[in-house]
mmCIF file of C-alpha atoms and ligand atoms in Angstrom:
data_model
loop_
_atom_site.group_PDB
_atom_site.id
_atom_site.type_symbol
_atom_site.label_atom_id
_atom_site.label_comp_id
_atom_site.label_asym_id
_atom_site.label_seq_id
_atom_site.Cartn_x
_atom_site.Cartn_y
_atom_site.Cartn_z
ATOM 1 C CA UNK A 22 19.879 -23.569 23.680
ATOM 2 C CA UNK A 23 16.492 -24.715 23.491
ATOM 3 C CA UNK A 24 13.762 -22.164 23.955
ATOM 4 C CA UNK A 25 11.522 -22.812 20.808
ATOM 5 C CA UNK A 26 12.378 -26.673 21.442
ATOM 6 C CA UNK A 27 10.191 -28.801 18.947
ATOM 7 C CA UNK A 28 7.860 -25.756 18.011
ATOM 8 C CA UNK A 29 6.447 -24.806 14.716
ATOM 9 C CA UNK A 30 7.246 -21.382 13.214
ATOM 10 C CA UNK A 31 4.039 -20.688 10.793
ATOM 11 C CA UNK A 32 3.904 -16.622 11.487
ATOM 12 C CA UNK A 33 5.841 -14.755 13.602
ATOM 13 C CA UNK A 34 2.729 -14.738 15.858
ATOM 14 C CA UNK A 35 3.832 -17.217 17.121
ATOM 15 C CA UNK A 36 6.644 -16.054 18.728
ATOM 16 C CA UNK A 37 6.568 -13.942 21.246
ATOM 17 C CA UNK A 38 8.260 -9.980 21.454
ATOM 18 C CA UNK A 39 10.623 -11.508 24.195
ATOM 19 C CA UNK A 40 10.871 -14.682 22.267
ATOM 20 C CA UNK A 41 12.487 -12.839 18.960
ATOM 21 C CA UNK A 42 14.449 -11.030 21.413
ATOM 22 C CA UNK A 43 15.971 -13.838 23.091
ATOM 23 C CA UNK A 44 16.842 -15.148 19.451
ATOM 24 C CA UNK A 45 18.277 -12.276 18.259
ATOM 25 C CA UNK A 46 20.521 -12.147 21.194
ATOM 26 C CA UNK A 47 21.565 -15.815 20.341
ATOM 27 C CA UNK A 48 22.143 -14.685 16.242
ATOM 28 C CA UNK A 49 24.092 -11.485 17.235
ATOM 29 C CA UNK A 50 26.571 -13.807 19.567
ATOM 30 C CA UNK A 51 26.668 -16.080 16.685
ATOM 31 C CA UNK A 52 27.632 -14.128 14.652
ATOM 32 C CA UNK A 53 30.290 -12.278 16.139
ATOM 33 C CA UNK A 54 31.509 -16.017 17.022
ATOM 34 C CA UNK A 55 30.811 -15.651 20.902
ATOM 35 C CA UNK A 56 29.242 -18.789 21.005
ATOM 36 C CA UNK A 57 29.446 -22.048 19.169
ATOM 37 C CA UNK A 58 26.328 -24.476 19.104
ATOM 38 C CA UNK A 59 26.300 -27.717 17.270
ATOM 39 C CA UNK A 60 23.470 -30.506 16.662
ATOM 40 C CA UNK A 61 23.746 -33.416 14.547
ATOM 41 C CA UNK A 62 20.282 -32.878 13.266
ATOM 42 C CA UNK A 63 18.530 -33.037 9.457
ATOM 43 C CA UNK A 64 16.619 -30.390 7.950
ATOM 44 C CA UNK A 65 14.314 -31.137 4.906
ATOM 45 C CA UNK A 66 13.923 -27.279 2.493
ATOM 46 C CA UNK A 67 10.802 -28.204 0.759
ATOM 47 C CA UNK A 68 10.410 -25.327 -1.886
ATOM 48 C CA UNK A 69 7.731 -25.175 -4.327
ATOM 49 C CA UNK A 70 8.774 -21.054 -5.494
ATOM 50 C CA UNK A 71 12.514 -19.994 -6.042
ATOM 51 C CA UNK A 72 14.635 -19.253 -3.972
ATOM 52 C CA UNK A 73 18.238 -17.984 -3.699
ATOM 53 C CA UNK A 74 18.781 -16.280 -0.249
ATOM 54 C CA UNK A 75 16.649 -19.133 2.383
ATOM 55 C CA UNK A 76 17.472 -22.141 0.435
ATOM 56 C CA UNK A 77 21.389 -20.851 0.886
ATOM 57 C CA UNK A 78 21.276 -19.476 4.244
ATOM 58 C CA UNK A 79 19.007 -22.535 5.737
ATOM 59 C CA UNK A 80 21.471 -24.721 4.057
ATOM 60 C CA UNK A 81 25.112 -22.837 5.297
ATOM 61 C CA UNK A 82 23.411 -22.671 8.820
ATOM 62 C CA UNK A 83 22.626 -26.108 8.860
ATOM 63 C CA UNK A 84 26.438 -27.481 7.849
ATOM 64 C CA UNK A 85 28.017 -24.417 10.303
ATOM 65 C CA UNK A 86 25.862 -26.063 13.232
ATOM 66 C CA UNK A 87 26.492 -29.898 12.402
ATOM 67 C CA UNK A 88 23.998 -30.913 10.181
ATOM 68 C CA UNK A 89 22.929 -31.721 7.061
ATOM 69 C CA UNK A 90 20.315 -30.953 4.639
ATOM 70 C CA UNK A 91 18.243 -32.437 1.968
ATOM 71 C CA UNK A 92 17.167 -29.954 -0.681
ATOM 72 C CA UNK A 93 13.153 -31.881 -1.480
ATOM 73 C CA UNK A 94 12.930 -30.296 -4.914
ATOM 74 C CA UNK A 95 8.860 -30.950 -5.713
ATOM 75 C CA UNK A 96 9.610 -31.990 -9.140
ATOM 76 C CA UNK A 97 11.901 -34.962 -8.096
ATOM 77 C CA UNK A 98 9.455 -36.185 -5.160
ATOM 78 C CA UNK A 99 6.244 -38.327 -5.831
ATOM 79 C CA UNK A 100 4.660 -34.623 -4.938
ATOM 80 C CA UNK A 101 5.686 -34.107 -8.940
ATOM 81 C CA UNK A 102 3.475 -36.845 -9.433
ATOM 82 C CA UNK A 103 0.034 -36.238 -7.066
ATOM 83 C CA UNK A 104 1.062 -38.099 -3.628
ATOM 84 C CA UNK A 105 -0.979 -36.198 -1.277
ATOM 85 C CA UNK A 106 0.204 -33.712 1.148
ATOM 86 C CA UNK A 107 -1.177 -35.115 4.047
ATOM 87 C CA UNK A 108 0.495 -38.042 3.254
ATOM 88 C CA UNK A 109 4.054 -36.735 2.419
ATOM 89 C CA UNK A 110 3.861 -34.864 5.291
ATOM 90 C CA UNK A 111 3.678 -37.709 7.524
ATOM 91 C CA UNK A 112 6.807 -39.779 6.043
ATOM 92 C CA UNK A 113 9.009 -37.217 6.197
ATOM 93 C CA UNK A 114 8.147 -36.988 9.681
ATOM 94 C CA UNK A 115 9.880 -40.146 10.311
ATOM 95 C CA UNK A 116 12.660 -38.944 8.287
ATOM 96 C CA UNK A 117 13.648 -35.582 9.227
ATOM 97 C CA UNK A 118 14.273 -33.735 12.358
ATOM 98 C CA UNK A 119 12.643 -30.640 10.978
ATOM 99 C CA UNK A 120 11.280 -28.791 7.838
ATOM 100 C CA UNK A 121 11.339 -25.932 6.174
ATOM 101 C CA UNK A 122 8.526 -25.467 3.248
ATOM 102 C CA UNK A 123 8.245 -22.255 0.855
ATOM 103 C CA UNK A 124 4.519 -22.314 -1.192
ATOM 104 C CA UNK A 125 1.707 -20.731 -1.859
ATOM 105 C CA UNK A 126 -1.134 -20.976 0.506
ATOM 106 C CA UNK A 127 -0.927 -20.985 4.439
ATOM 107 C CA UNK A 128 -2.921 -23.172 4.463
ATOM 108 C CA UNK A 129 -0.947 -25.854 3.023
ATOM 109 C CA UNK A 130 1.942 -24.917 5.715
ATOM 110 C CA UNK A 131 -0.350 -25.607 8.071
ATOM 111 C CA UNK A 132 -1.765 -28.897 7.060
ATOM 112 C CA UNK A 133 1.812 -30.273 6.736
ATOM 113 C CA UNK A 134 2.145 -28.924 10.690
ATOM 114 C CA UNK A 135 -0.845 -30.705 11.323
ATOM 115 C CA UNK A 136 0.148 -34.045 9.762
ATOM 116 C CA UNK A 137 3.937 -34.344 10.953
ATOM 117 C CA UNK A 138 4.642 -34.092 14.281
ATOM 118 C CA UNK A 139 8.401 -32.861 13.409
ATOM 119 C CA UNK A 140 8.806 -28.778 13.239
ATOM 120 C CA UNK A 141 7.318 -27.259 10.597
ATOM 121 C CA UNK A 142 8.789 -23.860 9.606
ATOM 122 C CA UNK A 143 7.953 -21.133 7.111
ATOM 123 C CA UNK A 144 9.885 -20.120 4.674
ATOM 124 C CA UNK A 145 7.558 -17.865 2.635
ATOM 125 C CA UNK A 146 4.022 -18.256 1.726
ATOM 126 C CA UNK A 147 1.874 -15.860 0.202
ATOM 127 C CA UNK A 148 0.622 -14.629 3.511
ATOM 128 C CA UNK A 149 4.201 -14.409 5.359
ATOM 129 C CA UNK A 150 7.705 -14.793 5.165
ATOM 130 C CA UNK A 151 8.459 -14.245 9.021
ATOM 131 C CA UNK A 152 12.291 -16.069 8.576
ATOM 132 C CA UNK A 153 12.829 -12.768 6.478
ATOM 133 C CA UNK A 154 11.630 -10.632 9.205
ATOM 134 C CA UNK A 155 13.614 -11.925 11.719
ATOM 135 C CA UNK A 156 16.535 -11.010 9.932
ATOM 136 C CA UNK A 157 15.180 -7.876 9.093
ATOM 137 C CA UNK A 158 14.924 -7.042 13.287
ATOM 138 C CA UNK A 159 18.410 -8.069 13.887
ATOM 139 C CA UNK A 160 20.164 -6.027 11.092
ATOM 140 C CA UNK A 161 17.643 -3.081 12.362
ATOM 141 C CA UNK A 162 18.976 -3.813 15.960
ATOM 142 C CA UNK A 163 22.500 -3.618 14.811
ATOM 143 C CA UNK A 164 21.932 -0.404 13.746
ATOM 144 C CA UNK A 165 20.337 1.554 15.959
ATOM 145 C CA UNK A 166 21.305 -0.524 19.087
ATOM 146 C CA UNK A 167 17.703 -1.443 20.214
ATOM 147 C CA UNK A 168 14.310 -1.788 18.604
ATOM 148 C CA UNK A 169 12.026 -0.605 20.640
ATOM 149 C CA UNK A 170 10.524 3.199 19.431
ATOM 150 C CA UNK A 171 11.822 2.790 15.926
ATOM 151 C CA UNK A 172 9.828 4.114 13.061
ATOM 152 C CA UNK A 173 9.204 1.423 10.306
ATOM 153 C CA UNK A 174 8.016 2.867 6.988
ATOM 154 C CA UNK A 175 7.444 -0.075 4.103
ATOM 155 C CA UNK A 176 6.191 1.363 0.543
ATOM 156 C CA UNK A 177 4.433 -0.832 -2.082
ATOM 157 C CA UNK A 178 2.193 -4.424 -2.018
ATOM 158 C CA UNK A 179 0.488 -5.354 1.121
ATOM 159 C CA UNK A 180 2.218 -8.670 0.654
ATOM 160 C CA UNK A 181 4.045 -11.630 2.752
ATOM 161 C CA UNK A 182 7.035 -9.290 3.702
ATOM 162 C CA UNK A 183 4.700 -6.352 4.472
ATOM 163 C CA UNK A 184 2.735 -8.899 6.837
ATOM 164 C CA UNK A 185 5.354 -10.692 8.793
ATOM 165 C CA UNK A 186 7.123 -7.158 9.232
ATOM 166 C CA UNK A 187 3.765 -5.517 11.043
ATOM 167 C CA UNK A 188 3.800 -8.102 13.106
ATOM 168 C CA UNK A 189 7.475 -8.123 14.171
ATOM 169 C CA UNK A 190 7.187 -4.439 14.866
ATOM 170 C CA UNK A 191 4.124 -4.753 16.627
ATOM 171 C CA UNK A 192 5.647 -7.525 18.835
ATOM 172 C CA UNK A 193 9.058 -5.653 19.388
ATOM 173 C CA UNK A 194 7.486 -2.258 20.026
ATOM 174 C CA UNK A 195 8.231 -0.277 17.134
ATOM 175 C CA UNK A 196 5.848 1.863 15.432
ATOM 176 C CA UNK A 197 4.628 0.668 11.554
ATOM 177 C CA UNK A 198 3.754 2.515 8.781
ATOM 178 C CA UNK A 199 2.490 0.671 5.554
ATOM 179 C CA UNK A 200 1.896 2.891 2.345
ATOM 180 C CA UNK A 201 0.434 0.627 -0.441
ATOM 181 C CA UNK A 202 -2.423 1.693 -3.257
ATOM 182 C CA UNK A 203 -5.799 1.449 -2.039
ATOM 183 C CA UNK A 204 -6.132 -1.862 -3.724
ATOM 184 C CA UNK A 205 -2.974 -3.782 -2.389
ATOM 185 C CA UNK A 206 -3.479 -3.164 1.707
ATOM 186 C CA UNK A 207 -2.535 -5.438 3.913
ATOM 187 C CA UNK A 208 -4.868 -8.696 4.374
ATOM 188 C CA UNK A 209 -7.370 -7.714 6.924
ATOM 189 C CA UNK A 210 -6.462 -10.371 9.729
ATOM 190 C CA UNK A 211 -2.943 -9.432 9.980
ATOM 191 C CA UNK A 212 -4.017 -6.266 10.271
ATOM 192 C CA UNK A 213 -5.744 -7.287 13.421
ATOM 193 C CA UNK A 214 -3.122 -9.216 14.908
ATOM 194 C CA UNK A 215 -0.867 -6.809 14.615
ATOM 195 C CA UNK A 216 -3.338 -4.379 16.256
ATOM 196 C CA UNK A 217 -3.816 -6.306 19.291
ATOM 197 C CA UNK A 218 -0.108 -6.651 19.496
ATOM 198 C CA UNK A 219 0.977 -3.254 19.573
ATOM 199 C CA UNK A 220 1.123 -1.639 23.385
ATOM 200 C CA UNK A 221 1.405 1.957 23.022
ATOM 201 C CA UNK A 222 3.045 2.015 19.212
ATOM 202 C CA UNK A 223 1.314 2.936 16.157
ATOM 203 C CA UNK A 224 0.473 0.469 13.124
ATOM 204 C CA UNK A 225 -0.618 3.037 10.142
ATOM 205 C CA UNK A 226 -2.080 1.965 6.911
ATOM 206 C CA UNK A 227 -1.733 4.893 4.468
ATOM 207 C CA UNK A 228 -2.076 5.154 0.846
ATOM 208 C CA UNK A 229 0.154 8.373 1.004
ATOM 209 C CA UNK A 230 3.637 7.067 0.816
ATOM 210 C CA UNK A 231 5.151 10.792 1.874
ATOM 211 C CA UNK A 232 2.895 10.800 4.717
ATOM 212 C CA UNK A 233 4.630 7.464 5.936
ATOM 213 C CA UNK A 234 8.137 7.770 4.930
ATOM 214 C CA UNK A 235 8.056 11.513 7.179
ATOM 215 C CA UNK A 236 10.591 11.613 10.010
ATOM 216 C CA UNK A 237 11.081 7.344 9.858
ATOM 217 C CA UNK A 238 13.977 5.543 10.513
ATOM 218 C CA UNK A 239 13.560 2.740 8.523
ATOM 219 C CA UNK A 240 12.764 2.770 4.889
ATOM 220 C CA UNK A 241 11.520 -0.484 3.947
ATOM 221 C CA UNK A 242 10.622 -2.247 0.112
ATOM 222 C CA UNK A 243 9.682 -5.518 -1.503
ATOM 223 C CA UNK A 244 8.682 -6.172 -5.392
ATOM 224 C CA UNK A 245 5.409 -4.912 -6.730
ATOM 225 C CA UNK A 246 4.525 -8.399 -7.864
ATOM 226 C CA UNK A 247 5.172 -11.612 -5.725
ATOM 227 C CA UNK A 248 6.058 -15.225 -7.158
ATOM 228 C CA UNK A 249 3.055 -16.461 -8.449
ATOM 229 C CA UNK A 250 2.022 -13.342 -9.566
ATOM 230 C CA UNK A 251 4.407 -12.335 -12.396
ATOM 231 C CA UNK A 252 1.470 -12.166 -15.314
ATOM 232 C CA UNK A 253 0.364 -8.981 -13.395
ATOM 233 C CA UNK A 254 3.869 -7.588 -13.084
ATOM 234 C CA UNK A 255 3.300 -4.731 -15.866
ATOM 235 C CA UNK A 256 -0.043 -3.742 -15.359
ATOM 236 C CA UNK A 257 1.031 -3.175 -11.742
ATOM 237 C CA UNK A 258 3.884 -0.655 -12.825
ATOM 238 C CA UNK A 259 1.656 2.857 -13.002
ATOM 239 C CA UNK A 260 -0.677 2.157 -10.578
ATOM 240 C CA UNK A 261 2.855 1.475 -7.558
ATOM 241 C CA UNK A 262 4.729 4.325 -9.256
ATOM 242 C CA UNK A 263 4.232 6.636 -6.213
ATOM 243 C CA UNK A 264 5.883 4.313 -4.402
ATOM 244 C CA UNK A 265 8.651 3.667 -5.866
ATOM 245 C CA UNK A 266 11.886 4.096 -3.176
ATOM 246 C CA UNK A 267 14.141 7.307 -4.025
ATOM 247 C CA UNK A 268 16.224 9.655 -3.275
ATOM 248 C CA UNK A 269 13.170 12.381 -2.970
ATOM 249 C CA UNK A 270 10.790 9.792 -0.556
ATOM 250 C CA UNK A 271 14.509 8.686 1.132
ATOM 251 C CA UNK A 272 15.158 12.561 1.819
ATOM 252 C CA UNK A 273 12.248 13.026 3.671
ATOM 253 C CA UNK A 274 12.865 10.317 6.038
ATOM 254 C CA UNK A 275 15.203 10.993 9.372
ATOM 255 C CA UNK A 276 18.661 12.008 8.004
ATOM 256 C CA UNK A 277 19.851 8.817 9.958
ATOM 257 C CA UNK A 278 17.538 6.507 8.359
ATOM 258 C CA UNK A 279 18.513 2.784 6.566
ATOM 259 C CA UNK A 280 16.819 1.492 3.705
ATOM 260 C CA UNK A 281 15.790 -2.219 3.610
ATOM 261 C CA UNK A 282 14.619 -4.256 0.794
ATOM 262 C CA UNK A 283 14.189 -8.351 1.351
ATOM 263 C CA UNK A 284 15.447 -8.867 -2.125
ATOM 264 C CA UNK A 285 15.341 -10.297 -4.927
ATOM 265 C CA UNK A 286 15.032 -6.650 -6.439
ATOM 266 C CA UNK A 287 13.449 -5.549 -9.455
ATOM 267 C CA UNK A 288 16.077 -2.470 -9.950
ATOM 268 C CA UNK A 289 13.900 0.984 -11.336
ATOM 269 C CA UNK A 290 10.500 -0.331 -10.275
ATOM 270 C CA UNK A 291 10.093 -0.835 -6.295
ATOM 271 C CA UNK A 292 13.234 0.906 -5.473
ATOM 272 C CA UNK A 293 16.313 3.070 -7.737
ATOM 273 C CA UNK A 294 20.043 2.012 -8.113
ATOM 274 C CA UNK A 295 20.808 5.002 -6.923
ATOM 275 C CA UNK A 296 18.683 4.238 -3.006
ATOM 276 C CA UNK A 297 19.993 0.698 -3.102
ATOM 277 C CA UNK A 298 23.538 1.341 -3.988
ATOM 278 C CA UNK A 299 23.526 4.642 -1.712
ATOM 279 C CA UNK A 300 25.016 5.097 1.587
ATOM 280 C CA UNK A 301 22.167 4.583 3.739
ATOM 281 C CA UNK A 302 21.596 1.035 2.386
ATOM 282 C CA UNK A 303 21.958 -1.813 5.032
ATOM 283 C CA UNK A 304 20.208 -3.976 2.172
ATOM 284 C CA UNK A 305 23.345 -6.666 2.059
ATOM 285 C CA UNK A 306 24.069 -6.575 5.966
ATOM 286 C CA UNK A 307 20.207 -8.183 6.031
ATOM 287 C CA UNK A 308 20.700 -10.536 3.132
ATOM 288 C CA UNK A 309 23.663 -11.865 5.586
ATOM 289 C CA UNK A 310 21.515 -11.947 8.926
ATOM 290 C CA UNK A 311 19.190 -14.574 7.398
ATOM 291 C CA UNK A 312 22.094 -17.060 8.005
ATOM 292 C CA UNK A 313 22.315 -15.756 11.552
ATOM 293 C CA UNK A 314 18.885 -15.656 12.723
ATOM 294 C CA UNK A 315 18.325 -19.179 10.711
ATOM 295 C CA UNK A 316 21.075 -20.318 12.768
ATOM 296 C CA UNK A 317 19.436 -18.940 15.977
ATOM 297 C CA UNK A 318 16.418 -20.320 14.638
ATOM 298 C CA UNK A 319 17.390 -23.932 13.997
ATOM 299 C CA UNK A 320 19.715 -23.970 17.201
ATOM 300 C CA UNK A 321 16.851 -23.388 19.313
ATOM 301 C CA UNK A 322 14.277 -24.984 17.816
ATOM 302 C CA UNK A 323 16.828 -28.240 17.375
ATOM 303 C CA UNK A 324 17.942 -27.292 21.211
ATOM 304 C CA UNK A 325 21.517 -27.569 19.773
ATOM 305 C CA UNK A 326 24.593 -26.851 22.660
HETATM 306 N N1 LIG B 421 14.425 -12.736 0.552
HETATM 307 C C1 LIG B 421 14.282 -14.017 0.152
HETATM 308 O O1 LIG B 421 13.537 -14.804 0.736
HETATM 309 O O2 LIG B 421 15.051 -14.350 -0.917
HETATM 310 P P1 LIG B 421 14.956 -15.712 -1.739
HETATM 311 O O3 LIG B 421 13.638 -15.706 -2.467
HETATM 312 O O4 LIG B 421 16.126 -15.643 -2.674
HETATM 313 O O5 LIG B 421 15.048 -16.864 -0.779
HETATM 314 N N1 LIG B 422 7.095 -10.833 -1.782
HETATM 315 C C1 LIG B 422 8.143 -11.577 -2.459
HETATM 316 C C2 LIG B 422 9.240 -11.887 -1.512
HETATM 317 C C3 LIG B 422 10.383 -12.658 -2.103
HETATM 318 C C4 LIG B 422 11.430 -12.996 -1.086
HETATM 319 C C5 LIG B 422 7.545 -12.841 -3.066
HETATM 320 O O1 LIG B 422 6.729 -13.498 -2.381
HETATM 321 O O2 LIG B 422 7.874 -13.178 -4.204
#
């Protein structure tokens, strides 16, 4: 299995639709245990944010293919201590078979792609989280059976989630609606990717959430205020309000609809107990897929057989 052998994973740009396709084939047969891949490979999780669901899922994939895994907490690295990036970046290289880094800037992400000539993937920076999204496709394709023509509605911060999800709808063929306050769109260039991606589907930017959750089969969330951002977390409350994930937005959707949220949750702000606890919640079934699409991920980056 080695499609995406030695590639980089910096935005789900670059993948293509029938790329992600082809991997969530391999994560579906995976996961139902059709197929067992193995490589006796080493991946590095360099995380500078927290992190429950990728360090844990990375790390479980790893093991269940073969490998192992080195958890490069910043604090216990020189990188504590000021050793440049550029130069980190190109003695793990000699190191590791490949890399996963969570921060801050993309730009970062990239310079450590630049420097190492191992694969460099994301997992989460403030401009995308595209490991998320690819779970968030395959638990989407489990429930409806294919992807193509779905309706994806997301409410709240034009943020990393929102991002990497525009552009794995556009990619995949589904139609994207993104409701935030006027002040918290999307960043500009994704919106353009995405754009040029989408062949005959819609990508809406709204600030009306009602007017995007109408009719949609997937109802999607993600906090109001990201990691890094937590000193704006209160003043952020009234102005998201509207946009807040219930039963009243949820019954306006198609009565079929699932509701999504990347988690970690923040329970009575971006979405209620009652939505997330409810019956058309698939929110744990994706917190699971990140260990099969990692899987799929690593296998054919790694070319495990
Ligand atoms: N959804 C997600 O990335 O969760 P963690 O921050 O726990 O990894
Ligand atoms: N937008 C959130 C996602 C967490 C998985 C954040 O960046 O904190």
């Amino acid at each position: 299995m080695d499609t995406l052998k030695g590639r980089d994973l910096l935005g789900l740009a670059d993948l293509s639709g029938g790329e992600i396709q082809e991997l969530l084939h391999l994560a579906a047969q995976l996961k139902a245990g059709r197929i067992n891949l193995r490589c006796n490979k080493v991946l590095g999780l360099l995380f500078y944010k927290a992190s429950t669901r990728t360090r844990v899922s990375f790390s479980v994939a790893m093991y269940q293919l073969g490998g192992q895994v080195i958890d490069l907490n910043p604090n216990v690295t020189q990188m504590g201590r000021g050793e440049p990036l550029v130069d980190t970046a190109r003695v793990l290289d000699r190191y590791l078979d490949i890399l996963a880094i969570r921060t801050f800037e993309q730009k970062e992400l990239e310079t450590f792609a630049e420097y190492a000539r191992i694969p460099i993937i994301n997992a989460l920076t403030d401009l995308e989280h595209p490991c998320q999204v690819l779970a968030d496709l395959l638990t989407i394709q489990e429930c409806f059976g294919s992807l193509a023509g779905a309706t994806v509605a997301y409410l709240g911060d034009g943020n990393n989630v929102a991002h990497s999800l525009m552009l794995g709808c556009a990619l995949m063929g589904m139609h994207v609606r993104i409701a935030t306050p006027a002040a918290y769109q999307p960043d500009s260039s994704i919106v353009e990717q995405a754009m040029q991606r989408a062949v005959n589907t819609e990508v809406m930017l709204t600030n009306d959430p009602i007017a995007a959750v109408k009719g949609a089969n997937v109802l999607y969330t993600d906090v109001w205020a990201s990691m890094g951002q937590e000193a704006l977390a209160d003043a952020r409350i009234p102005i998201f309000q509207p946009y807040q994930l219930n039963k009243q937005l949820l019954s306006l959707a198609d009565p079929q609809a699932i509701v999504l949220h990347c988690l970690p949750a923040h329970r009575g702000e971006e979405i209620t107990d009652e939505v997330m606890e409810g019956s058309r919640s698939r929110i744990w079934d994706q917190a699971e897929n990140r260990m099969h699409a990692q899987k799929a991920l690593l296998a054919s980056i790694l070319g495990a057989d």
